Amino acid sequence: MSLGGAYLKGLKDTGWQFGSRLTTEHIWDAFIILCLIKDKQRANQCLQVPHTGAQKDRFRDAMAERNQDFVLNGQPGIIDHACNKCYRIYMTASGEIRHCHPIVGDGLSICQPCCAVFACHEPLQNNQHQYCKTHFSQHDVCAVILCEKPITGSNSKTCSDPEHKEFERKNKEKGASNFILKECFRYTQASQPVDTLATQQIDHVDDIEETTIEWFEVDDNTNTVHLKSRANPGTVGTGADANLPPPDLCPSKLAAGNQIAKVQFSRKRTHNEQTLVRPCGIIYARATMFGAEAVSNFLNAFSVPGAKKPKHIFYDTNCLARQQAEKNFPWFKGIGMCVDVWHFLNKHQMTHQYCQENCNPVQFLELLDKSGKWFFNTSIAEQINAWLQGYHSIVQEMLPDKFDFFLNEMIMRWNVEHLKKLAEQGHNPRSLNE
């Protein structure tokens, strides 16, 4: 054994906490500490963290503080950003000089574990829990929605009702099937070096329950239980399949006579992440949608110091959002709200009268240049979200403080680099407050 090897072995034998092996924990600690220190340096402050406690908890408050600063103040230099690709000065037919500085919104299906109580914002204490600290006692209540009976033991999630026990048996049966399929896939990979399927396709097998809407149907004639499911629509405006019963009606009865019930066996995840992007590619803001997307979430993004009311908002389901805004949110008065070009042509029905009359982008002349082409890139949010989606496997098990901290850091770095590209390409990035 070499002298160096003997030395390291001696350190290990004495229980010394340091060693030569680099671990995931080391990488994460280095990343978090470096980002926090640089953030404090920009503010001419000193990073202060507790000297005691578990390493995983020592930087939690500092991360939460920085996350809160992003929510309240936005990213410096981004809130008031403008450039030739996202800010347009134009002349109306009457000779009036106006400007257009739009924002593009889109939902992203990166979801984090959250409390199973609808729209509860309190974080989980552990990412394996179903309920937060306030609702923790719900772990001991039957998983069938609207049933308040206690579970029958620590290994059960339902009460003693035979029908509810059958729901649980069906659920475990499905889970075992998923495990078998995953093991078969791994065996195939081991015996076949050429990977014919993307790895991400199998990464989410364990999360099927968390990313789909499920319910049970009880056939009144045969008294048999059937597990039904569908993909979570993910964004507001995505209509439910007319052939499927709405899963929020539980328990209820189908027209065919079958009973339906919704059950919360697994963890729940947030609805989606909402990104607001300038047409030039600068990411203006990001927010977590807990229950569903809502028009009011735009208000939070434009309430930070230095933010200006947008002249136009592009959104794939603005036909629904605009109707909500007209009824409940006078703040949106005077803001153009149309569907982006691609979604209007491919996803919106010609028979939807309100959408056709109010949300067709061609109605807004400020969006067209002198040659009749679209001035702004209205698909930019989807392009940005495709990039953010690449971080899904990294953040999917993170709790809110770390989840927000990581995505905020990635977005900030994207914006810094993108500002450089805009300048190099001659698009004149600038501050509207200068």
XYZ file of N, CA and C in Angstrom, residues 50-178:
387
model
N -25.986 29.151 10.551
C -25.732 28.551 11.869
C -24.492 27.654 11.848
N -23.791 27.592 12.976
C -22.622 26.719 13.101
C -23.019 25.317 13.567
N -24.265 25.157 13.991
C -24.730 23.862 14.501
C -25.868 23.341 13.635
N -26.238 22.091 13.893
C -27.320 21.474 13.143
C -26.814 20.656 11.974
N -27.731 19.919 11.344
C -27.374 19.073 10.207
C -26.965 19.938 9.019
N -26.002 19.441 8.268
C -25.493 20.186 7.115
C -26.599 20.513 6.122
N -27.544 19.590 5.928
C -28.619 19.804 4.955
C -29.558 20.934 5.359
N -29.527 21.314 6.668
C -30.438 22.351 7.164
C -29.776 23.708 7.355
N -28.452 23.757 7.339
C -27.767 24.990 7.716
C -27.994 26.131 6.727
N -28.228 25.822 5.462
C -28.369 26.868 4.453
C -29.819 27.078 4.027
N -30.740 26.396 4.711
C -32.147 26.471 4.310
C -32.699 27.878 4.449
N -32.441 28.529 5.587
C -32.965 29.879 5.802
C -32.373 30.870 4.810
N -31.080 30.713 4.495
C -30.437 31.616 3.534
C -31.037 31.439 2.141
N -31.331 30.182 1.773
C -31.964 29.942 0.475
C -33.374 30.521 0.446
N -34.125 30.334 1.538
C -35.493 30.857 1.616
C -35.494 32.383 1.527
N -34.507 33.017 2.171
C -34.399 34.481 2.130
C -34.161 34.968 0.701
N -33.282 34.263 -0.005
C -32.997 34.664 -1.380
C -34.198 34.414 -2.286
N -34.891 33.293 -2.079
C -36.096 33.022 -2.865
C -37.132 34.116 -2.672
N -37.298 34.543 -1.416
C -38.266 35.591 -1.118
C -37.887 36.907 -1.786
N -36.590 37.173 -1.862
C -36.122 38.397 -2.509
C -36.458 38.375 -4.001
N -36.360 37.191 -4.622
C -36.714 37.065 -6.042
C -38.197 37.349 -6.247
N -39.031 36.884 -5.309
C -40.478 37.092 -5.432
C -40.833 38.564 -5.249
N -40.214 39.209 -4.256
C -40.583 40.586 -3.912
C -39.943 41.621 -4.833
N -38.739 41.341 -5.335
C -37.998 42.354 -6.080
C -37.634 41.947 -7.509
N -37.752 40.647 -7.817
C -37.376 40.203 -9.144
C -35.868 40.179 -9.326
N -35.432 39.720 -10.479
C -33.991 39.675 -10.750
C -33.506 41.046 -11.180
N -32.451 41.552 -10.551
C -31.922 42.873 -10.931
C -31.564 42.940 -12.407
N -31.973 44.035 -13.046
C -31.654 44.232 -14.455
C -32.583 43.524 -15.417
N -33.560 42.771 -14.891
C -34.474 42.002 -15.746
C -35.878 42.591 -15.729
N -36.328 43.071 -14.580
C -37.680 43.603 -14.447
C -37.923 44.756 -15.425
N -36.911 45.616 -15.615
C -37.081 46.772 -16.495
C -36.368 46.589 -17.833
N -36.103 45.335 -18.208
C -35.369 45.064 -19.453
C -36.197 45.401 -20.689
N -35.498 45.913 -21.693
C -36.088 46.101 -23.015
C -34.977 45.954 -24.047
N -35.347 45.543 -25.241
C -34.392 45.476 -26.348
C -35.183 45.544 -27.648
N -34.481 45.543 -28.761
C -35.145 45.693 -30.055
C -36.018 44.498 -30.433
N -35.858 43.368 -29.744
C -36.651 42.173 -30.050
C -37.913 42.072 -29.201
N -37.960 42.816 -28.088
C -39.129 42.705 -27.206
C -39.827 44.037 -26.958
N -39.288 45.131 -27.484
C -39.877 46.460 -27.265
C -39.999 47.152 -28.614
N -41.206 47.553 -28.948
C -41.452 48.149 -30.264
C -42.108 49.510 -30.137
N -41.555 50.481 -30.823
C -42.173 51.800 -30.949
C -42.744 51.897 -32.361
N -44.029 52.236 -32.469
C -44.688 52.238 -33.771
C -45.652 53.423 -33.877
N -46.101 53.663 -35.080
C -47.024 54.767 -35.344
C -48.359 54.208 -35.808
N -49.429 54.687 -35.223
C -50.764 54.250 -35.613
C -51.163 54.915 -36.925
N -52.287 54.477 -37.471
C -52.778 55.046 -38.736
C -53.087 56.534 -38.603
N -53.405 56.954 -37.372
C -53.727 58.367 -37.141
C -52.488 59.211 -36.859
N -51.311 58.583 -36.869
C -50.071 59.314 -36.646
C -49.620 59.362 -35.201
N -50.309 58.662 -34.323
C -49.946 58.654 -32.897
C -48.782 57.690 -32.652
N -47.785 58.111 -31.843
C -46.640 57.269 -31.506
C -46.973 56.441 -30.267
N -46.861 55.128 -30.390
C -47.127 54.229 -29.257
C -45.991 53.219 -29.113
N -46.033 52.493 -28.014
C -45.041 51.434 -27.812
C -45.738 50.149 -27.380
N -45.092 49.020 -27.651
C -45.619 47.706 -27.269
C -44.498 46.894 -26.639
N -44.738 46.456 -25.418
C -43.730 45.686 -24.666
C -44.438 44.467 -24.058
N -44.618 43.394 -24.836
C -45.455 42.266 -24.393
C -44.718 41.273 -23.507
N -45.508 40.361 -22.971
C -44.996 39.248 -22.177
C -45.681 37.976 -22.670
N -44.967 36.866 -22.636
C -45.514 35.587 -23.101
C -45.534 34.626 -21.922
N -46.681 34.029 -21.635
C -46.812 33.104 -20.507
C -47.064 31.684 -20.964
N -46.546 30.728 -20.194
C -46.795 29.322 -20.524
C -46.541 28.469 -19.284
N -47.268 27.363 -19.161
C -47.108 26.445 -18.042
C -46.109 25.357 -18.356
N -45.345 24.967 -17.343
C -44.301 23.950 -17.487
C -44.567 22.831 -16.485
N -44.549 21.579 -16.961
C -44.917 20.445 -16.102
C -43.742 19.921 -15.277
N -42.973 20.825 -14.673
C -42.028 20.438 -13.629
C -42.751 20.654 -12.303
N -43.062 19.577 -11.616
C -43.876 19.662 -10.406
C -43.093 19.150 -9.207
N -43.352 19.704 -8.045
C -42.655 19.313 -6.830
C -43.621 18.675 -5.844
N -43.142 17.792 -4.959
C -44.024 17.192 -3.954
C -44.659 18.275 -3.090
N -45.935 18.119 -2.792
C -46.628 19.116 -1.961
C -47.699 18.434 -1.128
N -48.274 19.179 -0.224
C -49.333 18.666 0.647
C -50.528 18.224 -0.186
N -51.135 17.103 0.192
C -52.257 16.555 -0.566
C -53.550 17.347 -0.384
N -53.580 18.274 0.573
C -54.747 19.136 0.732
C -54.724 20.169 -0.390
N -55.821 20.290 -1.110
C -55.863 21.113 -2.315
C -55.388 22.538 -2.060
N -54.433 22.985 -2.897
C -53.910 24.356 -2.900
C -53.229 24.756 -1.595
N -52.851 23.796 -0.755
C -52.108 24.106 0.467
C -50.676 24.474 0.090
N -50.188 25.617 0.584
C -48.862 26.114 0.240
C -47.803 25.742 1.272
N -48.209 25.155 2.381
C -47.233 24.814 3.417
C -46.358 23.649 2.943
N -45.031 23.779 3.040
C -44.150 22.720 2.524
C -44.209 21.449 3.358
N -43.892 20.324 2.743
C -43.782 19.061 3.453
C -42.527 19.096 4.330
N -42.562 18.368 5.438
C -41.376 18.254 6.287
C -40.398 17.243 5.700
N -40.929 16.308 4.941
C -40.125 15.269 4.299
C -40.763 14.964 2.948
N -39.956 14.755 1.916
C -40.546 14.575 0.589
C -41.242 13.232 0.403
N -41.225 12.372 1.439
C -41.973 11.116 1.383
C -43.343 11.237 2.052
N -43.591 12.344 2.717
C -44.887 12.559 3.363
C -45.949 12.924 2.329
N -47.204 12.703 2.702
C -48.322 13.138 1.869
C -48.870 14.475 2.321
N -48.692 14.789 3.608
C -49.298 15.990 4.171
C -48.261 16.832 4.908
N -48.512 18.132 4.958
C -47.627 19.059 5.643
C -47.828 18.942 7.161
N -47.097 19.749 7.911
C -47.170 19.691 9.373
C -48.574 20.008 9.876
N -49.221 21.015 9.282
C -50.565 21.409 9.722
C -51.590 20.305 9.490
N -51.474 19.598 8.375
C -52.444 18.557 8.015
C -51.899 17.147 8.232
N -50.872 17.024 9.067
C -50.181 15.742 9.213
C -51.103 14.632 9.721
N -52.099 14.984 10.517
C -53.009 13.979 11.069
C -53.805 13.262 9.985
N -53.865 13.819 8.774
C -54.601 13.184 7.681
C -53.959 11.877 7.228
N -52.695 11.646 7.618
C -52.056 10.370 7.311
C -52.806 9.206 7.958
N -53.537 9.486 9.042
C -54.246 8.439 9.785
C -55.714 8.327 9.392
N -56.100 9.054 8.340
C -57.490 9.039 7.878
C -57.552 8.280 6.554
N -58.648 7.599 6.315
C -58.850 6.817 5.088
C -58.549 7.657 3.848
N -57.869 7.052 2.882
C -57.433 7.759 1.678
C -58.569 8.065 0.713
N -59.740 7.455 0.912
C -60.883 7.731 0.045
C -61.432 9.109 0.374
N -61.507 9.958 -0.646
C -61.958 11.327 -0.436
C -63.374 11.342 0.137
N -63.556 12.177 1.141
C -64.805 12.373 1.888
C -65.070 11.287 2.926
N -64.217 10.273 2.998
C -64.337 9.291 4.083
C -63.452 9.744 5.232
N -64.017 9.899 6.412
C -63.283 10.424 7.563
C -62.942 9.334 8.580
N -63.126 8.078 8.216
C -62.846 6.991 9.142
C -61.340 6.758 9.269
N -60.887 6.258 10.442
C -59.450 6.022 10.623
C -58.973 4.802 9.843
N -57.682 4.792 9.490
C -57.093 3.637 8.816
C -57.015 2.466 9.776
N -56.837 1.278 9.248
C -56.873 0.069 10.089
C -55.509 -0.335 10.632
N -54.444 0.373 10.268
C -53.111 0.031 10.771
C -52.041 0.807 10.035
N -50.810 0.709 10.532
C -49.713 1.494 9.952
C -49.393 1.081 8.516
N -49.748 -0.143 8.128
C -49.471 -0.615 6.764
C -50.657 -0.441 5.824
N -51.673 0.252 6.296
C -52.875 0.435 5.491
C -53.136 1.922 5.282
N -53.824 2.243 4.193
C -54.197 3.624 3.924
C -55.703 3.811 3.810
N -56.448 2.760 4.162
C -57.906 2.847 4.110
C -58.516 2.337 5.405
N -59.807 2.614 5.559
C -60.542 2.155 6.730
C -60.982 0.702 6.528
N -61.854 0.231 7.398
C -62.275 -1.173 7.353
C -63.368 -1.453 6.328
N -63.869 -0.447 5.664
C -64.909 -0.628 4.644
C -64.380 -1.575 3.562
N -65.070 -2.697 3.278
C -64.596 -3.677 2.282
C -64.375 -3.068 0.899
N -65.214 -2.144 0.520
C -65.066 -1.505 -0.783
C -63.789 -0.678 -0.833
N -63.502 0.035 0.251
C -62.288 0.845 0.315
C -61.048 -0.043 0.369
N -61.153 -1.178 1.021
C -60.034 -2.133 1.037
C -59.747 -2.668 -0.368
N -60.802 -2.833 -1.157
C -60.624 -3.309 -2.519
C -59.942 -2.235 -3.369
N -60.267 -0.959 -3.100
C -59.562 0.125 -3.791
C -58.058 0.019 -3.529
N -57.718 -0.200 -2.268
C -56.300 -0.264 -1.897
C -55.621 -1.478 -2.530
N -56.324 -2.602 -2.570
C -55.747 -3.805 -3.178
C -55.471 -3.572 -4.662
N -56.436 -2.941 -5.355
C -56.258 -2.644 -6.772
C -55.073 -1.700 -6.991
N -54.929 -0.756 -6.089
C -53.829 0.202 -6.208
C -52.474 -0.484 -6.028
N -52.357 -1.368 -5.043
C -51.112 -2.104 -4.817
C -50.814 -3.036 -5.995
N -51.867 -3.611 -6.556
C -51.708 -4.493 -7.715
C -51.124 -3.718 -8.890
N -51.617 -2.509 -9.089
C -51.092 -1.664 -10.163
C -49.634 -1.297 -9.902
N -49.311 -0.965 -8.644
C -47.937 -0.618 -8.287
C -46.981 -1.765 -8.536
N -47.412 -2.989 -8.224
C -46.569 -4.166 -8.456
C -46.343 -4.365 -9.954
N -47.360 -4.101 -10.761
C -47.227 -4.232 -12.213
C -46.215 -3.240 -12.755
N -46.259 -2.005 -12.235
C -45.294 -0.991 -12.669
C -43.868 -1.423 -12.339
